[in-house]
Amino acid sequence: MTRSFDAIVVGAGQAGPSLAGRLTSAGMSVAIVERHLFGGTCVNTGCKPTKTLVASAYAAHLARRGSDYGVMIDAPVRIDMARVKARADKVIHDSRNGVESWLRGMDKCTVINGHARFESADTIRVGDESLTAPKIFLNVGGRAVVPDMPGINDVTYLTNTGILQLDRVPKHLVVIGGSYIGLEFAQMYRRFGAEVTVVEKGALLVSREDVEISEAIRDILLAEGIHIRTNAECITFKPHPDGVAVGVDCTEGAPEIIGSDVLLAVGRRPNTDDLGLDKAGVAVDDRGYIKVDDGLATNVPGIFAMGDCNGRGAFTHTAYNDFEIIAANLLDGASRRVSDRLPGYALFIDPPLGRVGMTLTQAKATGKKLLIGNRPMTHVGRAVEKGETAGMMQVVVDAETKKILGAAILGTGGDEAIHGILDIMNAGADYTQLQWAVPIHPTVSELIPTLLNEMK
């Protein structure tokens, strides 16, 4: 038996449920298929649990610094990791249940649990049931890459999913990968009391950032006692009585690190290898990402891909924006494009990095005449008052058009303050519109107009 719908949504991550809501509100019948956990990466193994853990780690860090603020704590800070985990678990479960309840209560929406596989361009099989629709939307997300490194299959390792199940603090956590996910866990577990070593194959941490930002991040982590090993050309693994022996071929430092636990944080891959995309004729690139055009349509009419699986963004906010683009184009007569999206993101170490638009390196590569503003957080009043002065602020402007090309705020509140620049860039306004603003004092954001006035 085959059931027919106006649309099928595969995956209940950030884009899928919202799209189901818009489609059903427009009177369409929708089937949404989820094979595992409602809410996708963000709710279950990404933003929700990790930022909850970051908050617990920050509380521990601040407690240890109590005397800096005249707050005396007469006993050493103790971490109850079971309670820390329980707090994160509650955030996960509440969010997941909220998504599932919303979908199950949605008029004209049929929720189906199971693994969806294409039988043809308009038909999907889930278990013993076939579903057909003229429009199919893929929101299947991604998962951690397990690198093909010598000995990796001989040892026990963690990914971003497995580490969330720990109810203990590792004695020595070795993080393989010095980018966004790896560094968040590295600092988090250092603050929970673990010895932490970060191993990165490249010369720099978070290599997509400018060298100045990368080095500032490195200094922040080193100051907290995190060991950092870069230029690790050859990384190997073998069992050890105390856990795992990680071999590293670096320009300096010991050739072997003994870790009680190893976290692999070397990238993500899309969940597209078991969807039967070949039966539908859907094209993917050499990494398995579904190829889409500027409106997120695949090469097969009627099939669209949203979120991490399309390679056009790796964040919750870009996945949600994919939904907005598709819904606006299909239902509102709009012609929105992915290429119009302004890139913005954050690294949620403490202090956080807020980034929008081009890096300085990218801006220089355009050959345009630039105006550049820099300010260390030691010259930001709010940071001084909070006793959190690590980091820097930077903004880059096209000197001829007066348009802001990009900005970075690595410092306390940087993930929030960056929106002052992001918003004016989205509005397409000249930087002069922000230059003479009268911001609230004392805030981190108040330094943005000052920074624009000081550009050279």
Short mmCIF file of C-alpha atoms in Angstrom, two decimals:
data_model
loop_
_atom_site.label_atom_id
_atom_site.label_comp_id
_atom_site.label_asym_id
_atom_site.label_seq_id
_atom_site.Cartn_x
_atom_site.Cartn_y
_atom_site.Cartn_z
CA MET A 1 0.00 0.00 0.00
CA THR A 2 1.23 3.48 -0.87
CA ARG A 3 0.09 6.59 0.96
CA SER A 4 0.03 9.88 -0.93
CA PHE A 5 0.82 13.32 0.49
CA ASP A 6 1.36 16.79 -0.88
CA ALA A 7 4.84 16.81 0.62
CA ILE A 8 7.25 14.55 2.50
CA VAL A 9 9.86 15.90 4.89
CA VAL A 10 12.69 13.53 5.80
CA GLY A 11 14.33 14.51 9.08
CA ALA A 12 13.06 16.47 12.08
CA GLY A 13 16.03 18.76 12.65
CA GLN A 14 15.92 22.55 12.62
CA ALA A 15 14.47 23.04 9.14
CA GLY A 16 12.07 20.11 8.76
CA PRO A 17 9.49 20.76 11.50
CA SER A 18 9.25 24.47 10.70
CA LEU A 19 8.71 23.71 7.03
CA ALA A 20 6.04 21.15 7.94
CA GLY A 21 4.32 23.88 9.93
CA ARG A 22 4.32 26.31 7.01
CA LEU A 23 3.17 23.70 4.50
CA THR A 24 0.32 22.42 6.65
CA SER A 25 -0.76 25.98 7.42
CA ALA A 26 -1.04 26.45 3.66
CA GLY A 27 -3.45 23.49 3.55
CA MET A 28 -1.01 20.83 2.36
CA SER A 29 -0.89 17.28 3.72
CA VAL A 30 2.60 16.47 5.00
CA ALA A 31 4.39 13.35 6.17
CA ILE A 32 7.48 13.92 8.29
CA VAL A 33 9.79 10.96 8.76
CA GLU A 34 12.30 10.74 11.62
CA ARG A 35 14.37 7.63 12.19
CA HIS A 36 15.96 8.55 15.53
CA LEU A 37 15.69 11.66 17.71
CA PHE A 38 13.42 14.62 17.07
CA GLY A 39 15.18 17.97 17.02
CA GLY A 40 18.27 16.90 15.11
CA THR A 41 21.87 17.72 16.00
CA CYS A 42 21.18 21.06 17.67
CA VAL A 43 18.76 19.68 20.22
CA ASN A 44 20.35 16.31 20.89
CA THR A 45 24.12 16.51 20.41
CA GLY A 46 24.87 20.10 19.44
CA CYS A 47 23.84 23.55 20.62
CA LYS A 48 21.45 22.67 23.42
CA PRO A 49 23.57 20.22 25.44
CA THR A 50 26.98 21.74 24.69
CA LYS A 51 26.01 25.29 25.60
CA THR A 52 24.39 23.94 28.76
CA LEU A 53 27.68 22.25 29.64
CA VAL A 54 29.60 25.42 28.73
CA ALA A 55 27.41 27.29 31.23
CA SER A 56 28.25 24.78 33.98
CA ALA A 57 31.95 25.02 33.14
CA TYR A 58 31.77 28.81 33.26
CA ALA A 59 30.14 28.64 36.69
CA ALA A 60 33.01 26.47 37.93
CA HIS A 61 35.58 28.82 36.41
CA LEU A 62 33.95 31.87 37.97
CA ALA A 63 33.71 30.16 41.35
CA ARG A 64 37.46 29.48 41.29
CA ARG A 65 38.02 33.17 40.51
CA GLY A 66 35.75 34.31 43.32
CA SER A 67 38.54 35.96 45.28
CA ASP A 68 39.31 38.20 42.28
CA TYR A 69 35.92 39.80 42.92
CA GLY A 70 36.16 39.77 46.70
CA VAL A 71 33.95 36.69 46.97
CA MET A 72 35.66 34.20 49.24
CA ILE A 73 34.93 30.51 48.81
CA ASP A 74 36.59 28.60 51.62
CA ALA A 75 36.70 25.15 50.03
CA PRO A 76 37.92 23.97 46.64
CA VAL A 77 35.31 23.89 43.88
CA ARG A 78 33.97 20.37 43.40
CA ILE A 79 32.38 19.12 40.18
CA ASP A 80 29.45 16.72 40.44
CA MET A 81 29.54 15.53 36.83
CA ALA A 82 26.43 13.41 37.23
CA ARG A 83 24.46 16.55 38.14
CA VAL A 84 26.10 18.51 35.33
CA LYS A 85 25.07 15.80 32.87
CA ALA A 86 21.55 15.57 34.33
CA ARG A 87 21.08 19.30 33.76
CA ALA A 88 22.12 18.97 30.12
CA ASP A 89 19.95 15.88 29.68
CA LYS A 90 16.89 17.77 30.92
CA VAL A 91 17.50 20.56 28.41
CA ILE A 92 17.79 17.95 25.64
CA HIS A 93 14.68 16.02 26.64
CA ASP A 94 12.51 19.12 27.12
CA SER A 95 13.49 20.47 23.70
CA ARG A 96 13.15 17.11 21.95
CA ASN A 97 9.75 16.43 23.47
CA GLY A 98 8.63 19.92 22.53
CA VAL A 99 9.48 19.35 18.87
CA GLU A 100 7.82 15.94 18.76
CA SER A 101 4.67 17.11 20.55
CA TRP A 102 4.36 20.07 18.19
CA LEU A 103 4.59 17.83 15.13
CA ARG A 104 2.21 15.18 16.45
CA GLY A 105 -0.34 17.84 17.29
CA MET A 106 -0.03 19.59 13.93
CA ASP A 107 -3.14 19.44 11.76
CA LYS A 108 -2.62 17.64 8.42
CA CYS A 109 0.81 16.40 9.54
CA THR A 110 1.52 12.65 9.78
CA VAL A 111 4.55 11.70 11.88
CA ILE A 112 6.29 8.47 10.88
CA ASN A 113 9.14 6.86 12.82
CA GLY A 114 11.60 4.97 10.68
CA HIS A 115 14.40 5.00 8.16
CA ALA A 116 13.42 6.61 4.86
CA ARG A 117 14.92 5.37 1.58
CA PHE A 118 14.07 6.45 -1.94
CA GLU A 119 12.43 3.97 -4.29
CA SER A 120 12.08 6.56 -7.06
CA ALA A 121 12.11 10.33 -7.48
CA ASP A 122 8.67 10.71 -5.86
CA THR A 123 8.42 7.63 -3.65
CA ILE A 124 10.02 6.80 -0.31
CA ARG A 125 9.89 3.57 1.61
CA VAL A 126 9.81 3.50 5.42
CA GLY A 127 9.82 -0.05 6.68
CA ASP A 128 6.92 -1.85 5.03
CA GLU A 129 5.20 1.34 3.93
CA SER A 130 5.59 3.42 0.77
CA LEU A 131 4.99 7.16 0.75
CA THR A 132 4.66 9.29 -2.35
CA ALA A 133 4.54 13.05 -2.90
CA PRO A 134 5.32 15.55 -5.67
CA LYS A 135 7.62 17.44 -3.31
CA ILE A 136 10.22 15.86 -1.00
CA PHE A 137 12.41 17.82 1.40
CA LEU A 138 15.57 16.30 2.87
CA ASN A 139 16.72 17.50 6.29
CA VAL A 140 18.88 14.56 7.33
CA GLY A 141 21.79 16.35 9.01
CA GLY A 142 25.30 15.04 9.57
CA ARG A 143 27.55 13.17 11.95
CA ALA A 144 31.13 13.20 13.18
CA VAL A 145 33.90 12.07 10.87
CA VAL A 146 36.00 9.17 12.13
CA PRO A 147 39.37 9.71 10.46
CA ASP A 148 41.35 6.89 8.91
CA MET A 149 44.32 7.24 11.26
CA PRO A 150 46.67 4.38 12.19
CA GLY A 151 45.32 2.39 15.14
CA ILE A 152 42.00 4.25 15.43
CA ASN A 153 40.05 0.97 15.30
CA ASP A 154 42.16 -0.53 18.07
CA VAL A 155 41.14 1.96 20.75
CA THR A 156 38.00 3.32 22.37
CA TYR A 157 37.26 6.89 21.34
CA LEU A 158 34.58 9.53 21.79
CA THR A 159 32.84 11.80 19.30
CA ASN A 160 30.69 14.83 20.08
CA THR A 161 27.81 12.39 20.63
CA GLY A 162 29.57 9.93 22.91
CA ILE A 163 31.21 12.51 25.13
CA LEU A 164 27.78 13.81 26.13
CA GLN A 165 27.10 10.47 27.80
CA LEU A 166 29.99 10.84 30.26
CA ASP A 167 28.97 11.25 33.89
CA ARG A 168 32.59 11.54 35.01
CA VAL A 169 35.48 13.89 34.40
CA PRO A 170 38.27 12.31 32.34
CA LYS A 171 41.69 12.27 33.97
CA HIS A 172 43.33 13.39 30.73
CA LEU A 173 41.23 14.21 27.67
CA VAL A 174 43.10 14.27 24.36
CA VAL A 175 41.16 16.24 21.75
CA ILE A 176 42.02 15.44 18.14
CA GLY A 177 41.14 18.54 16.15
CA GLY A 178 41.75 22.17 17.04
CA SER A 179 38.67 23.79 15.56
CA TYR A 180 35.26 24.90 16.84
CA ILE A 181 33.82 21.71 18.35
CA GLY A 182 37.13 20.45 19.70
CA LEU A 183 38.05 23.70 21.42
CA GLU A 184 34.67 24.09 23.09
CA PHE A 185 34.99 20.63 24.66
CA ALA A 186 38.65 21.20 25.50
CA GLN A 187 38.00 24.31 27.57
CA MET A 188 34.83 22.88 29.05
CA TYR A 189 36.51 19.76 30.40
CA ARG A 190 39.57 21.66 31.56
CA ARG A 191 37.24 23.76 33.69
CA PHE A 192 35.61 20.58 34.96
CA GLY A 193 39.05 19.54 36.22
CA ALA A 194 40.51 17.33 33.49
CA GLU A 195 43.98 17.62 32.09
CA VAL A 196 43.45 18.46 28.43
CA THR A 197 45.66 18.27 25.35
CA VAL A 198 44.56 19.52 21.93
CA VAL A 199 46.23 17.91 18.92
CA GLU A 200 45.90 19.76 15.60
CA LYS A 201 47.45 18.71 12.28
CA GLY A 202 47.67 22.28 11.02
CA ALA A 203 49.94 25.06 12.14
CA LEU A 204 47.08 27.08 13.63
CA LEU A 205 43.98 26.52 15.71
CA VAL A 206 40.68 27.35 13.93
CA SER A 207 42.61 27.85 10.72
CA ARG A 208 39.77 29.57 8.86
CA GLU A 209 40.23 32.57 11.17
CA ASP A 210 42.87 35.27 10.77
CA VAL A 211 46.24 34.54 12.35
CA GLU A 212 45.72 37.27 14.99
CA ILE A 213 42.42 35.72 16.07
CA SER A 214 43.86 32.20 16.05
CA GLU A 215 46.81 33.22 18.19
CA ALA A 216 44.55 35.08 20.63
CA ILE A 217 42.41 31.95 21.01
CA ARG A 218 45.55 29.89 21.61
CA ASP A 219 46.67 32.31 24.33
CA ILE A 220 43.27 32.10 26.04
CA LEU A 221 43.42 28.29 26.17
CA LEU A 222 47.07 28.15 27.22
CA ALA A 223 46.32 30.52 30.09
CA GLU A 224 43.87 27.95 31.45
CA GLY A 225 46.47 25.17 31.38
CA ILE A 226 45.37 23.44 28.18
CA HIS A 227 48.23 21.78 26.31
CA ILE A 228 48.27 22.50 22.58
CA ARG A 229 50.17 20.48 19.99
CA THR A 230 50.03 21.86 16.47
CA ASN A 231 51.77 20.72 13.28
CA ALA A 232 50.91 17.12 14.19
CA GLU A 233 51.59 15.59 10.78
CA CYS A 234 51.22 11.95 11.83
CA ILE A 235 48.71 10.97 14.53
CA THR A 236 48.52 7.36 15.68
CA PHE A 237 46.65 5.44 18.37
CA LYS A 238 47.32 2.33 20.41
CA PRO A 239 45.90 0.86 23.63
CA HIS A 240 47.65 1.74 26.88
CA PRO A 241 47.07 0.53 30.46
CA ASP A 242 45.99 4.09 31.37
CA GLY A 243 43.78 4.56 28.33
CA VAL A 244 45.10 5.47 24.90
CA ALA A 245 48.60 6.29 23.69
CA VAL A 246 48.38 9.00 21.06
CA GLY A 247 51.46 9.29 18.85
CA VAL A 248 52.16 12.76 17.49
CA ASP A 249 54.85 13.80 15.05
CA CYS A 250 55.19 17.48 15.89
CA THR A 251 58.02 19.96 15.45
CA GLU A 252 58.35 20.07 19.24
CA GLY A 253 57.10 18.22 22.31
CA ALA A 254 56.97 14.59 23.42
CA PRO A 255 56.22 12.05 20.67
CA GLU A 256 53.51 10.33 22.71
CA ILE A 257 50.59 11.53 24.83
CA ILE A 258 48.86 9.18 27.26
CA GLY A 259 45.20 10.06 27.55
CA SER A 260 42.50 8.45 29.64
CA ASP A 261 40.01 9.45 26.92
CA VAL A 262 40.24 10.59 23.30
CA LEU A 263 37.74 12.90 21.58
CA LEU A 264 37.65 12.95 17.78
CA ALA A 265 36.66 16.40 16.53
CA VAL A 266 38.04 16.55 13.01
CA GLY A 267 34.97 17.41 11.01
CA ARG A 268 31.48 16.33 9.99
CA ARG A 269 29.97 14.27 7.18
CA PRO A 270 26.40 14.30 5.82
CA ASN A 271 23.91 11.52 6.56
CA THR A 272 23.29 10.85 2.88
CA ASP A 273 24.95 7.48 2.31
CA ASP A 274 21.92 5.35 3.21
CA LEU A 275 19.00 7.27 1.66
CA GLY A 276 18.98 5.54 -1.71
CA LEU A 277 19.66 8.84 -3.44
CA ASP A 278 20.87 6.98 -6.52
CA LYS A 279 17.39 5.52 -7.04
CA ALA A 280 15.98 9.03 -7.17
CA GLY A 281 18.82 10.32 -9.32
CA VAL A 282 19.84 12.96 -6.76
CA ALA A 283 23.38 14.22 -7.33
CA VAL A 284 25.92 14.48 -4.52
CA ASP A 285 29.48 15.84 -4.47
CA ASP A 286 32.63 13.83 -3.70
CA ARG A 287 32.06 14.27 0.06
CA GLY A 288 28.45 13.09 -0.05
CA TYR A 289 26.80 16.50 0.25
CA ILE A 290 23.62 16.88 -1.79
CA LYS A 291 24.11 19.36 -4.61
CA VAL A 292 21.58 22.20 -4.55
CA ASP A 293 21.03 25.41 -6.47
CA ASP A 294 20.58 28.88 -5.02
CA GLY A 295 17.01 28.03 -4.04
CA LEU A 296 18.05 24.72 -2.39
CA ALA A 297 16.54 22.56 -5.16
CA THR A 298 18.42 19.44 -6.19
CA ASN A 299 18.95 18.33 -9.78
CA VAL A 300 15.71 16.31 -9.54
CA PRO A 301 12.52 18.42 -9.88
CA GLY A 302 10.51 18.42 -6.67
CA ILE A 303 13.36 17.34 -4.35
CA PHE A 304 15.03 19.87 -2.06
CA ALA A 305 17.78 19.58 0.58
CA MET A 306 18.06 21.68 3.75
CA GLY A 307 20.55 21.97 6.58
CA ASP A 308 23.86 20.21 7.09
CA CYS A 309 23.32 17.66 4.33
CA ASN A 310 23.54 20.22 1.51
CA GLY A 311 26.98 21.61 2.32
CA ARG A 312 25.76 25.21 2.19
CA GLY A 313 26.00 25.81 5.93
CA ALA A 314 26.91 23.93 9.08
CA PHE A 315 24.92 25.77 11.71
CA THR A 316 21.47 25.71 13.26
CA HIS A 317 20.81 29.24 12.03
CA THR A 318 21.76 28.41 8.43
CA ALA A 319 19.54 25.32 8.50
CA TYR A 320 16.62 27.40 9.75
CA ASN A 321 17.34 29.98 7.06
CA ASP A 322 17.20 27.19 4.47
CA PHE A 323 13.64 26.54 5.62
CA GLU A 324 12.84 30.25 5.36
CA ILE A 325 14.20 30.43 1.81
CA ILE A 326 12.27 27.38 0.61
CA ALA A 327 9.01 28.42 2.30
CA ALA A 328 9.21 31.98 0.98
CA ASN A 329 9.90 30.83 -2.57
CA LEU A 330 7.25 28.10 -2.64
CA LEU A 331 4.48 29.78 -0.66
CA ASP A 332 5.06 33.53 -0.79
CA GLY A 333 6.12 34.04 -4.39
CA ALA A 334 9.56 35.24 -3.31
CA SER A 335 12.88 34.62 -5.02
CA ARG A 336 15.22 34.34 -2.07
CA ARG A 337 18.70 32.87 -2.60
CA VAL A 338 21.26 31.15 -0.42
CA SER A 339 23.98 33.32 -1.94
CA ASP A 340 22.33 36.38 -0.39
CA ARG A 341 22.93 34.95 3.09
CA LEU A 342 25.46 36.87 5.15
CA PRO A 343 27.85 34.40 6.81
CA GLY A 344 27.90 34.73 10.58
CA TYR A 345 28.77 32.34 13.38
CA ALA A 346 30.30 32.02 16.83
CA LEU A 347 32.90 29.96 18.64
CA PHE A 348 31.51 29.34 22.12
CA ILE A 349 34.68 29.15 24.14
CA ASP A 350 34.96 31.70 26.95
CA PRO A 351 35.34 34.44 25.95
CA PRO A 352 33.38 33.70 22.77
CA LEU A 353 34.18 34.71 19.22
CA GLY A 354 31.47 36.37 17.17
CA ARG A 355 32.23 36.53 13.45
CA VAL A 356 30.36 38.02 10.49
CA GLY A 357 31.32 38.45 6.84
CA MET A 358 34.89 38.29 5.58
CA THR A 359 38.01 37.71 7.60
CA LEU A 360 40.76 40.29 7.19
CA THR A 361 42.69 37.80 5.07
CA GLN A 362 39.70 37.34 2.74
CA ALA A 363 39.14 41.09 2.52
CA LYS A 364 42.76 41.73 1.60
CA ALA A 365 42.52 39.09 -1.14
CA THR A 366 39.84 41.18 -2.90
CA GLY A 367 42.39 43.87 -3.66
CA LYS A 368 40.03 46.55 -2.39
CA LYS A 369 41.25 49.57 -0.44
CA LEU A 370 40.39 48.81 3.16
CA LEU A 371 39.80 50.61 6.42
CA ILE A 372 40.67 48.46 9.42
CA GLY A 373 39.84 48.98 13.06
CA ASN A 374 41.38 47.04 15.94
CA ARG A 375 40.96 47.26 19.70
CA PRO A 376 42.15 44.92 22.45
CA MET A 377 39.53 43.96 25.02
CA THR A 378 41.81 45.48 27.68
CA HIS A 379 40.55 48.82 26.30
CA VAL A 380 36.88 47.90 26.58
CA GLY A 381 35.37 49.22 29.80
CA ARG A 382 32.78 46.47 30.19
CA ALA A 383 35.48 43.81 29.89
CA VAL A 384 37.64 45.56 32.48
CA GLU A 385 34.71 45.86 34.88
CA LYS A 386 33.93 42.15 34.52
CA GLY A 387 37.58 41.19 34.89
CA GLU A 388 37.43 39.40 31.53
CA THR A 389 39.84 41.28 29.27
CA ALA A 390 41.12 38.50 26.98
CA GLY A 391 40.60 38.94 23.25
CA MET A 392 40.17 41.68 20.69
CA MET A 393 37.74 43.44 18.35
CA GLN A 394 38.29 43.97 14.63
CA VAL A 395 36.25 45.47 11.79
CA VAL A 396 37.07 45.72 8.07
CA VAL A 397 35.43 48.26 5.74
CA ASP A 398 35.58 48.87 1.98
CA ALA A 399 37.07 52.36 1.88
CA GLU A 400 35.31 53.28 -1.38
CA THR A 401 31.79 51.94 -0.85
CA LYS A 402 31.86 52.47 2.94
CA LYS A 403 30.29 49.02 3.37
CA ILE A 404 31.42 46.81 6.24
CA LEU A 405 33.01 43.69 4.78
CA GLY A 406 33.45 41.75 8.00
CA ALA A 407 34.10 41.88 11.71
CA ALA A 408 35.19 39.73 14.62
CA ILE A 409 34.66 40.20 18.33
CA LEU A 410 36.68 37.78 20.44
CA GLY A 411 35.84 38.78 23.97
CA THR A 412 33.23 38.81 26.68
CA GLY A 413 29.81 39.14 25.07
CA GLY A 414 31.31 38.88 21.59
CA ASP A 415 28.69 36.40 20.40
CA GLU A 416 25.96 38.94 21.18
CA ALA A 417 27.74 42.21 20.38
CA ILE A 418 28.57 41.06 16.85
CA HIS A 419 24.88 41.41 15.96
CA GLY A 420 25.23 45.18 15.97
CA ILE A 421 27.48 44.83 12.94
CA LEU A 422 25.61 41.88 11.44
CA ASP A 423 22.36 43.83 11.45
CA ILE A 424 23.74 46.89 9.69
CA MET A 425 25.43 44.66 7.11
CA ASN A 426 22.12 42.87 6.49
CA ALA A 427 20.45 46.24 6.07
CA GLY A 428 23.02 47.15 3.41
CA ALA A 429 23.79 50.42 5.19
CA ASP A 430 27.09 52.31 5.14
CA TYR A 431 29.26 52.01 8.22
CA THR A 432 28.63 55.73 8.79
CA GLN A 433 25.08 54.85 9.86
CA LEU A 434 26.58 53.06 12.85
CA GLN A 435 29.55 55.37 13.32
CA TRP A 436 27.57 58.10 15.04
CA ALA A 437 25.22 55.87 17.04
CA VAL A 438 24.76 56.58 20.75
CA PRO A 439 25.02 53.12 22.35
CA ILE A 440 24.26 52.09 25.89
CA HIS A 441 27.07 52.38 28.44
CA PRO A 442 28.66 50.24 29.78
CA THR A 443 28.44 47.53 27.13
CA VAL A 444 30.79 45.79 24.74
CA SER A 445 28.66 47.01 21.83
CA GLU A 446 29.36 50.66 22.67
CA LEU A 447 32.90 50.22 21.36
CA ILE A 448 31.70 49.42 17.83
CA PRO A 449 31.05 53.09 16.87
CA THR A 450 34.36 54.03 18.50
CA LEU A 451 36.14 51.33 16.56
CA LEU A 452 34.63 52.63 13.31
CA ASN A 453 35.82 56.14 14.12
CA GLU A 454 39.36 54.90 14.72
CA MET A 455 39.77 52.94 11.48
CA LYS A 456 42.89 53.47 9.39
#
